[in-house]
XYZ file of C-alpha atoms in Angstrom:
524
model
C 10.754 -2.495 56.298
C 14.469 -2.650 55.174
C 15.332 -5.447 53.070
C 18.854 -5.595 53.160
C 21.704 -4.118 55.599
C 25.531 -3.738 54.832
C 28.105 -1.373 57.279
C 29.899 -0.910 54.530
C 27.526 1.641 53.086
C 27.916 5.009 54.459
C 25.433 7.032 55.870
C 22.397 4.619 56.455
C 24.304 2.075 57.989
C 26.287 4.928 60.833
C 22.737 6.123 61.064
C 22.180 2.153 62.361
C 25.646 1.868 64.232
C 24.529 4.954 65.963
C 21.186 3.667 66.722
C 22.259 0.519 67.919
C 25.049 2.648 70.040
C 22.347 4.981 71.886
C 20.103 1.399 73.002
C 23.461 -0.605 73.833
C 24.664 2.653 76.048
C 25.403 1.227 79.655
C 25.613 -2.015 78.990
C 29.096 -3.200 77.858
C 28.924 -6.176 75.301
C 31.936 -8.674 76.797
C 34.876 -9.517 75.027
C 34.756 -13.040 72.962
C 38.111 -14.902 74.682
C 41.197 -15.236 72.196
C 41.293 -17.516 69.693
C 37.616 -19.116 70.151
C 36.538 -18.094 66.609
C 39.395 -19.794 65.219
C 38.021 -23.270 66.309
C 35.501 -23.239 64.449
C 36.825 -23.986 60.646
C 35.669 -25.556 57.228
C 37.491 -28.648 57.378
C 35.380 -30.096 60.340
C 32.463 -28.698 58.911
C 32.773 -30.544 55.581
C 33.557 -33.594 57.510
C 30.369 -33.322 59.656
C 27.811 -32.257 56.389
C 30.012 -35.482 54.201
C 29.226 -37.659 56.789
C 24.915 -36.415 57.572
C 24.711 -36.347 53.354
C 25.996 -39.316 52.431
C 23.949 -42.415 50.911
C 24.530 -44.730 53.801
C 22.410 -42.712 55.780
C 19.151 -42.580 53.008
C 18.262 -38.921 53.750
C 17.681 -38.844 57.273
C 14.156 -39.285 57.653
C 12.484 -38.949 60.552
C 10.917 -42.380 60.897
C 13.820 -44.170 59.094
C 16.552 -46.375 61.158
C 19.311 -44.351 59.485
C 18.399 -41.070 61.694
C 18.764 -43.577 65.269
C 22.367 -43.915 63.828
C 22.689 -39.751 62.980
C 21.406 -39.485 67.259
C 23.968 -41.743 68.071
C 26.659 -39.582 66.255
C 25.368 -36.283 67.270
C 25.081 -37.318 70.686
C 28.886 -38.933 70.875
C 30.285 -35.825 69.375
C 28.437 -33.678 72.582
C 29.644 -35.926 75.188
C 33.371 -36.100 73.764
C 33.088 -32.196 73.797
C 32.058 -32.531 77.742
C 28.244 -32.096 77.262
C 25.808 -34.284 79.199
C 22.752 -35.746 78.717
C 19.746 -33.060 79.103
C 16.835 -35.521 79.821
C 17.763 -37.208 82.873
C 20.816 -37.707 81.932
C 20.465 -38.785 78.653
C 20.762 -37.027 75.374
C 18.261 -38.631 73.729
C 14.460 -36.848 74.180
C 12.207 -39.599 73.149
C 8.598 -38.734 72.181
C 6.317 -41.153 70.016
C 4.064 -40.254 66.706
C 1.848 -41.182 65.093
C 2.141 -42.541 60.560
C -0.906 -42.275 59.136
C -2.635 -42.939 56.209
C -6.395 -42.432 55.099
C -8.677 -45.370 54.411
C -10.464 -43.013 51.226
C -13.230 -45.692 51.413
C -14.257 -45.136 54.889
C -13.852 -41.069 55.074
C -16.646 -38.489 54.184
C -17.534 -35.504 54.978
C -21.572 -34.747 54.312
C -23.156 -30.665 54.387
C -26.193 -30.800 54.497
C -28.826 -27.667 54.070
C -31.182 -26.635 56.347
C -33.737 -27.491 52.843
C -32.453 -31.028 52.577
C -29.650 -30.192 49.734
C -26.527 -32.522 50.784
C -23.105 -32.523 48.825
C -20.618 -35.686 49.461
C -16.558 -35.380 49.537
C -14.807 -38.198 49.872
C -11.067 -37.945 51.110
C -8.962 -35.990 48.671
C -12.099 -33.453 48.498
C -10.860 -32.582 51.501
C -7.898 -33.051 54.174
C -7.521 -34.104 57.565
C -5.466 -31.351 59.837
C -4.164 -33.051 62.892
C -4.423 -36.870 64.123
C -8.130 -37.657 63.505
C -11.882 -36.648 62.690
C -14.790 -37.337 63.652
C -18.027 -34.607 64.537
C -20.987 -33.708 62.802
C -22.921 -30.373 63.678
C -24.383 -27.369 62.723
C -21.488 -24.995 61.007
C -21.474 -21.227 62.440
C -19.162 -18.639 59.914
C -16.774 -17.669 62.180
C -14.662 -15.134 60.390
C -11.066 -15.778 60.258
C -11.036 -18.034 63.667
C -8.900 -16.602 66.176
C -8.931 -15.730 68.932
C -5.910 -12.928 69.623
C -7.380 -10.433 71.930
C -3.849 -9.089 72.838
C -3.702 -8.456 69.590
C -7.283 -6.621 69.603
C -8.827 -8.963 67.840
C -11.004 -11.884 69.234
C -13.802 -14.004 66.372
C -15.243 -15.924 69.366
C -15.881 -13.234 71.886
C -19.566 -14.104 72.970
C -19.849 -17.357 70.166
C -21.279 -20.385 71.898
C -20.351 -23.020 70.153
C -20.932 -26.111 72.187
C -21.470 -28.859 69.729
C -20.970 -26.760 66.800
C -18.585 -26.526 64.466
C -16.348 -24.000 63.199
C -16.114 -22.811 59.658
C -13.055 -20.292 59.140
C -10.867 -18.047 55.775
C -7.318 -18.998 55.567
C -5.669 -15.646 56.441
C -5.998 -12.944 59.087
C -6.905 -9.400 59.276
C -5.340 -6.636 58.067
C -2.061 -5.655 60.535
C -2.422 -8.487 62.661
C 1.777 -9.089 63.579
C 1.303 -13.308 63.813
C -1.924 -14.767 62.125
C -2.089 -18.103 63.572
C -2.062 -21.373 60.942
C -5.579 -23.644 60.193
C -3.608 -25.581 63.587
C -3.531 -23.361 65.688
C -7.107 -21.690 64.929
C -8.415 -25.241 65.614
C -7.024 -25.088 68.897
C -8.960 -21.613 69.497
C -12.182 -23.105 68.008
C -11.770 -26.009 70.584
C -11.401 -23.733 73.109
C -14.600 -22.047 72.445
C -17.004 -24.997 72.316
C -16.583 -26.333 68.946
C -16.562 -30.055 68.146
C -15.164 -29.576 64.713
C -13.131 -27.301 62.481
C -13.636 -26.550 59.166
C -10.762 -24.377 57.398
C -10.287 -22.738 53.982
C -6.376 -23.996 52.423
C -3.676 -20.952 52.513
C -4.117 -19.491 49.247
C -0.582 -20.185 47.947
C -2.273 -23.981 47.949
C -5.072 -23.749 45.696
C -3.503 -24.200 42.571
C -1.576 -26.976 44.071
C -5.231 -28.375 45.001
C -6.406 -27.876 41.306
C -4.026 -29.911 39.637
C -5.352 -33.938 38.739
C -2.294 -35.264 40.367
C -3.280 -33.612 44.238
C -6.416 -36.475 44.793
C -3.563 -39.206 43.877
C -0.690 -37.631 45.910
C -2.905 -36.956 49.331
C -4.475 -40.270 49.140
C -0.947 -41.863 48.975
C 0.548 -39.726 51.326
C 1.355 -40.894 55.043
C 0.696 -37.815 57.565
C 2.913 -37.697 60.304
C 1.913 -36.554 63.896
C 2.636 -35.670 67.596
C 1.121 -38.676 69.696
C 0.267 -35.755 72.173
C -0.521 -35.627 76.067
C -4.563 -35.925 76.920
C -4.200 -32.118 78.069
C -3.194 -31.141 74.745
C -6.748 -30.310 73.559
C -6.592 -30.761 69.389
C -9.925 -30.750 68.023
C -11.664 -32.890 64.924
C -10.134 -30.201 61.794
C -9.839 -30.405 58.126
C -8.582 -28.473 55.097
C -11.108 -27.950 52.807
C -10.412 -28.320 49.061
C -11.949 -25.052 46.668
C -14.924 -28.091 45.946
C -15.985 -29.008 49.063
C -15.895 -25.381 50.704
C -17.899 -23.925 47.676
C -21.601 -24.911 49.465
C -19.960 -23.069 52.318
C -18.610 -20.110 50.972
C -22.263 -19.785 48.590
C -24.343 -19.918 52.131
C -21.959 -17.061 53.559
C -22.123 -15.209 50.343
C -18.696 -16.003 48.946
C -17.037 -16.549 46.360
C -13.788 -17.763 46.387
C -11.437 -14.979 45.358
C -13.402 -12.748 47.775
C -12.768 -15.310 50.549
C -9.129 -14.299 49.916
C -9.751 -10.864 50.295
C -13.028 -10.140 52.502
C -12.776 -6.768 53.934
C -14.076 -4.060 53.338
C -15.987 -6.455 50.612
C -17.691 -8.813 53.019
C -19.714 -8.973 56.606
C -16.947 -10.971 58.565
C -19.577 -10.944 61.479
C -20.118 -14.819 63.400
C -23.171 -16.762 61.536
C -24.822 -19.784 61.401
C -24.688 -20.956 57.633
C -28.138 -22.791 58.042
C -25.824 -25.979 57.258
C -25.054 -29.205 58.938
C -21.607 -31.066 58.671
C -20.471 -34.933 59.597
C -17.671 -35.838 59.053
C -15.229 -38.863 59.823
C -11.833 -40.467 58.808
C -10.652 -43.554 59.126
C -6.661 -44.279 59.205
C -4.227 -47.060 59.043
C -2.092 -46.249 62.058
C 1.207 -47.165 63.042
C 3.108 -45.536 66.708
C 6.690 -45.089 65.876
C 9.338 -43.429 68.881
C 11.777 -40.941 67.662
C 14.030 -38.188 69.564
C 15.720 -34.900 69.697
C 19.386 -34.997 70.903
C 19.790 -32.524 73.861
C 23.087 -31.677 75.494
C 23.607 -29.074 78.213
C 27.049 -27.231 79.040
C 26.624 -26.214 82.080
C 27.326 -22.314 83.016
C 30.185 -21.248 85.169
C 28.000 -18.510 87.515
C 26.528 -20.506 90.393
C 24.479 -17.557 90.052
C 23.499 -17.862 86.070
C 23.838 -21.075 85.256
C 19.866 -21.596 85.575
C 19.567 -19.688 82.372
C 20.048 -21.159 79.232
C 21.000 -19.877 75.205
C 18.875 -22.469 73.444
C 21.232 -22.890 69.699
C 19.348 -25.605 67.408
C 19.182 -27.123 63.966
C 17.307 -29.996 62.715
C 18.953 -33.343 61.655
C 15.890 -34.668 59.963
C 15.170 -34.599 55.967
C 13.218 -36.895 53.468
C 12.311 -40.143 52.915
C 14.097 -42.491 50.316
C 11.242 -42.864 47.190
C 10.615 -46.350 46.563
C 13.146 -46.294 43.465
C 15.959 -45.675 45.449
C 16.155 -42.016 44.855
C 18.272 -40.271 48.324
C 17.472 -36.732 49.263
C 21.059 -36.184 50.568
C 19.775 -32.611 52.691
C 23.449 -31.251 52.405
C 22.274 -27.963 53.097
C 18.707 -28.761 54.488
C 19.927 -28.702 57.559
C 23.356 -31.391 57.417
C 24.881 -27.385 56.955
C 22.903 -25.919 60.372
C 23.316 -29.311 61.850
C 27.372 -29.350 61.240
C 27.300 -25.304 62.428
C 25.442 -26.538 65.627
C 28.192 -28.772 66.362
C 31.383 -26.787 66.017
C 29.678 -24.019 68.259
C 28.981 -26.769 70.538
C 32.503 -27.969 70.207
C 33.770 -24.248 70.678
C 31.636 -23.585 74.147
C 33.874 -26.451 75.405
C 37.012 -24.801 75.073
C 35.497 -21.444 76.128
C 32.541 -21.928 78.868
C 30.298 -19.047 79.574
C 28.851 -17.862 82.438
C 25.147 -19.046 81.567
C 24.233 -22.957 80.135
C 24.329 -23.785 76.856
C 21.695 -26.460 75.595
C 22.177 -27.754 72.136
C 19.104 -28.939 70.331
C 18.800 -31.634 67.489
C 15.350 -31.466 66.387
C 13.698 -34.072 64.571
C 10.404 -34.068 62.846
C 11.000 -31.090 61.370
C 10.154 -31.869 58.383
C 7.078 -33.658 59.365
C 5.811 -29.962 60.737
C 8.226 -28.869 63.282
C 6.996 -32.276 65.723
C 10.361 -32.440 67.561
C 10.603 -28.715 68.822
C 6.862 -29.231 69.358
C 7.358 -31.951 71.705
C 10.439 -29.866 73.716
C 8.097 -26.153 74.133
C 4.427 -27.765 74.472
C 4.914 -31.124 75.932
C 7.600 -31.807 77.805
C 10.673 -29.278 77.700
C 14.098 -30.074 78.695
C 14.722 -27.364 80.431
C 11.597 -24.461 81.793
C 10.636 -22.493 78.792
C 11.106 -19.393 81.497
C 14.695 -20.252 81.968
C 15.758 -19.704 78.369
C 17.031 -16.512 77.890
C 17.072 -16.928 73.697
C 17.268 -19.575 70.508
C 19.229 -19.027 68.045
C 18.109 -21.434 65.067
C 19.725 -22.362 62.277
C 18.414 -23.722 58.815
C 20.013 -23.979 54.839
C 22.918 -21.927 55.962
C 25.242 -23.607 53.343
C 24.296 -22.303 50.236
C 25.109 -18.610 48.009
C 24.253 -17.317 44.893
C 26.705 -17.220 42.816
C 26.848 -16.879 38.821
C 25.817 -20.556 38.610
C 22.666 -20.011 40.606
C 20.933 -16.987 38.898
C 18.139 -19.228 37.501
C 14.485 -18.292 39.187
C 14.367 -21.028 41.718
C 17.628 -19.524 43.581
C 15.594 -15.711 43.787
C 15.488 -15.927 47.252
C 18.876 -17.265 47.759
C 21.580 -15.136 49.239
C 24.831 -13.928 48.373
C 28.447 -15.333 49.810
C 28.289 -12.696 52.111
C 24.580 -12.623 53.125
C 22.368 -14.337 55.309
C 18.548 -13.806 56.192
C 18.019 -12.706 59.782
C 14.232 -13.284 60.835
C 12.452 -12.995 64.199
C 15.919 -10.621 66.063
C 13.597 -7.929 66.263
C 9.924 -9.262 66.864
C 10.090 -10.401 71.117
C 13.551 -8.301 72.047
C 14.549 -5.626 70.463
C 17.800 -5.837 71.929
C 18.508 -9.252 71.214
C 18.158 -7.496 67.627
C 20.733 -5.245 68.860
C 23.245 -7.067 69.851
C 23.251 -9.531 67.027
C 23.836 -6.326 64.883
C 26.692 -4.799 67.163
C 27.974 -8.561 67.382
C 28.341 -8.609 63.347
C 29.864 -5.782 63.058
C 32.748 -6.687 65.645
C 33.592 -9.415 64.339
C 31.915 -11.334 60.662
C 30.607 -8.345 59.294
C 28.233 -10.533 57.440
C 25.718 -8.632 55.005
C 22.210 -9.354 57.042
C 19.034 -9.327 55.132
C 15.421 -8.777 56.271
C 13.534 -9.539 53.648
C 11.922 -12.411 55.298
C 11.279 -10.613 59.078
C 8.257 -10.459 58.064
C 5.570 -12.752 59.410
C 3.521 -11.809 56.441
C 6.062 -12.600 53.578
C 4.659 -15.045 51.600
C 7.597 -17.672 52.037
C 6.133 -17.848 55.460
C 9.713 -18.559 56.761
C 9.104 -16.720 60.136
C 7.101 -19.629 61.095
C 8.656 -22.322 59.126
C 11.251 -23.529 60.982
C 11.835 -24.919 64.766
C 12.380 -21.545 66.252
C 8.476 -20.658 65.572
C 7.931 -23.159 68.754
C 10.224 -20.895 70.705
C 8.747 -17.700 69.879
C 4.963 -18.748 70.026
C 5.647 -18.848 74.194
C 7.639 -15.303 73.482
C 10.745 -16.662 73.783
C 13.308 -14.228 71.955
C 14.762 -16.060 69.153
C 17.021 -15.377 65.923
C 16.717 -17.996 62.932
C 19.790 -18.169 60.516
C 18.809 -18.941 56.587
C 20.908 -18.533 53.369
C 17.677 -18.757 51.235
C 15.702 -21.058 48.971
C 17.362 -22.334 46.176
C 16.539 -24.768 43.305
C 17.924 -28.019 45.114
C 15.628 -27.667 48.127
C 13.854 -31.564 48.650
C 15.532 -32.700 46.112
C 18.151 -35.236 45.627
C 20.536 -32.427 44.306
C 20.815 -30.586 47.466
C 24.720 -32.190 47.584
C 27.893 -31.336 50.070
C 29.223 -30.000 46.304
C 27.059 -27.023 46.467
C 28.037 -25.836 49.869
C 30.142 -22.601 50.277
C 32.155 -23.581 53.046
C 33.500 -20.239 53.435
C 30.124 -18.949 54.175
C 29.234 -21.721 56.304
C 32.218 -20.638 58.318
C 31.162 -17.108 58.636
C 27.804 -17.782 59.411
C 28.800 -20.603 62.061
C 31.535 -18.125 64.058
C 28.958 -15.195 63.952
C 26.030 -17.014 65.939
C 28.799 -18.614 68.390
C 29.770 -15.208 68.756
C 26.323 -13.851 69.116
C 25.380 -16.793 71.955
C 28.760 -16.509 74.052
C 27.787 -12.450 74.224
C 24.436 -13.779 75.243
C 25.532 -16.379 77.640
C 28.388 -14.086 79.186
C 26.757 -10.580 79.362
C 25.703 -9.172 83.163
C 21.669 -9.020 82.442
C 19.578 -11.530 80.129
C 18.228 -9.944 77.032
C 14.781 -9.004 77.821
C 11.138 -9.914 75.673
C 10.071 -6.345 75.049
């Protein structure tokens, strides 16, 4: 795959312009109206990111009063632009979730042989995955646990697993395009039968889960959740620690670097492990109601306006520790949240023919709960009726001569910005983003992280993942990681606003192409 992509390079990049020329051919990309880039500028973007970063408002987390007051200001700004209200009338989506936090003295989980051999974890051996557990059966190997049989691959074709639970490796075959997370295979494991799911930790967490300090820092840790529908079927899961899956792993004849890397090495075939699990966990729980802010511009085509360009960023970030320290979140996402905003404020001026629907996630933080809520529970508008989301996350930062150290290796350049997921659902929603850049920003696109199998993970990482699981076409916007990401020196200092700018004007003019063309893109 490329990894970076500049039209100011010669022959590979006319190679792409003539690429992108032969798919665009009969369909003319419309003109962006006079002026419109122009309103969106530096000044107002600064004054948006000073006012999301600033101390009064304790880092914006999710469950904090200080993000009620950031709704209240988003929302104000996109009903003084001549938004309204996408729920009902209202631009506040309210959904409720769930703060917990383990009670280590009344959680176990118990394997116990077929021979009478049992091994005891107590919480902190191992970690609850989704809002509570409690099952006890016999544990059946099921390979990797998923269940993708577009994809040609299926673990539970033929498994009966009523009563049983699942034991799964972290990971996913070779050339498999989206491997699902330990989530999301729970949900297939529920599907089949199982009562319980048992998963091995992503790999890039196991020497996370090796250090003394883990036990401590899971046991104090609240977990934050989606209070979701009864038809949302989550099963009983946990995370299992490299101690408490080793009994596993030695009855399936693993070891735990192999379980990393099982093929050709290993029989991934479905098994019982001759082993029986319980487990339960008790919580403290506490039901708190947050929202998204959703505002809708409605299209000018009686005959379009049905359709909807989905742009978002979320306004969430981090709690305030208990010493006072403020994660400010200048960049993470005050920058996409400020871009969101002048786009919003530049639709206004220049309506397209399709709607526009602005989305302020929240919960992102907290594992994408907010964008959760709007795709699986209760959308604002059909998830059929939006023609594409254009995300945007960290699009404030560059790497300049003051930010060579290693954290900032993934961090872009002044001119560059990642582009992940244009290519995966429409190819020429790919397309026109790239004819679209070179019309106008001529920003220096990078691909690095397209891939779903990067390790960063970022393809799934951010709120257009929730979008693109129900194969809706989406584009997410990121400058990169850099050394101030969660933490309290992630300040409006460190943001190029020039950049910013760029970045900002290139996905308005991306979504008014989108919202104003004859045909919506199409999920190939």
């Amino acid at each position: 795959m490329r990894t970076r992509s500049s039209f100011r390079l010669g022959l590979p990049a006319l190679a792409l312009l003539l690429t992108v020329s032969f798919l665009l051919q009969g369909s003319t990309l419309p003109d962006l109206p006079d002026k419109s880039l122009g309103t969106i500028n530096a000044d107002e973007l600064r004054m948006h990111i000073e006012f999301l970063a600033s101390p009064e408002l304790g880092g914006r987390y999710t469950l904090s009063p200080q993000l009620a007051v950031v709704n209240r200001y988003l929302a104000s700004r996109l009903r003084a632009y001549g938004f309204k209200g996408a729920v009902e009338g209202s631009f506040l989506q309210e959904y409720d979730v769930r703060r917990s936090l383990p009670k280590p003295q009344d959680s176990l989980l118990t394997l116990t042989s077929n021979q009478g051999t049992e091994h005891s974890f107590r919480y902190g051996e191992f970690v609850l995955d989704g809002p509570s557990v409690d099952f006890q059966g016999e544990v059946v190997f099921v390979g990797y646990g998923i269940s993708a049989p577009e994809q040609g691959h299926d673990d539970y074709a033929d498994l009966d697993l009523q009563g049983k639970v699942a034991f799964a490796l972290s990971g996913g075959p070779a050339g498999m395009d989206d491997v699902p997370d330990a989530g999301e295979k729970s949900v297939m494991a529920s599907r089949a039968g199982a009562a319980g799911f048992l998963s091995m930790p992503p790999e890039r967490f196991l020497r996370v889960m090796r250090r003394p300090t883990f036990k401590r820092f899971i046991l104090s840790r609240d977990q934050v959740s989606l209070v979701e529908s009864p038809s949302v079927n989550r099963p009983s899961a946990v995370i299992l620690t490299p101690d408490s899956a080793a009994p596993l792993l030695t009855a399936a004849g693993l070891v735990l670097d192999i379980a990393y890397d099982p093929p050709p090495k290993f029989d991934m075939t479905p098994r019982s492990l001759g082993i029986r699990a319980e487990a339960q966990v008790a919580m403290d729980e506490e039901i708190f109601k947050v929202a998204n802010v959703a505002g809708i511009l409605e299209g000018s085509d009686p005959g379009l306006k049905d359709q909807h360009i989905v742009i978002s960023a979320h306004q969430d970030h981090l709690e305030t520790r208990d010493d006072g320290t403020i994660f400010p979140g200048a960049d993470d996402d005050a920058s996409g949240v400020a871009a969101v905003l002048e786009i919003a404020q530049s639709f206004a001026a220049f309506p397209p023919r399709r709607s526009i629907l602005v989305m302020f996630h929240s919960g992102e933080e907290e594992g994408l709960l907010g964008s959760r809520y709007n795709t699986d529970v209760a959308p604002a508008v059909p998830l059929e009726s939006i023609v594409a989301n254009l995300n945007m996350d960290m699009i404030g930062r560059s790497k300049g001569e003051d930010a060579s150290g290693p954290g900032n290796s993934l961090l872009t350049g002044p001119n560059g910005v990642y582009v992940i997921g244009a290519d995966r659902i429409s190819r020429q929603l790919h397309d026109i983003n790239i004819s679209t850049n070179q019309d106008f920003e001529k920003l220096d696109f990078d691909y690095t992280l397209n891939d779903p199998s990067h390790p960063s993970r970022l393809y799934y990482r951010s709120d257009h993942w929730n979008y693109g699981k129900h194969e809706v076409p989406f584009i997410f916007f990121f400058s990169g990681i850099h050394e101030d990401y969660h933490r309290p020196s992630d300040t409006v200092d460190k943001i190029d606003f020039a950049k910013t700018t760029a970045v900002a004007r290139h996905i308005f003019a991306l979504a008014w192409r989108l919202a104003t063309m004859e045909e919506r893109v199409k999920a190939d």
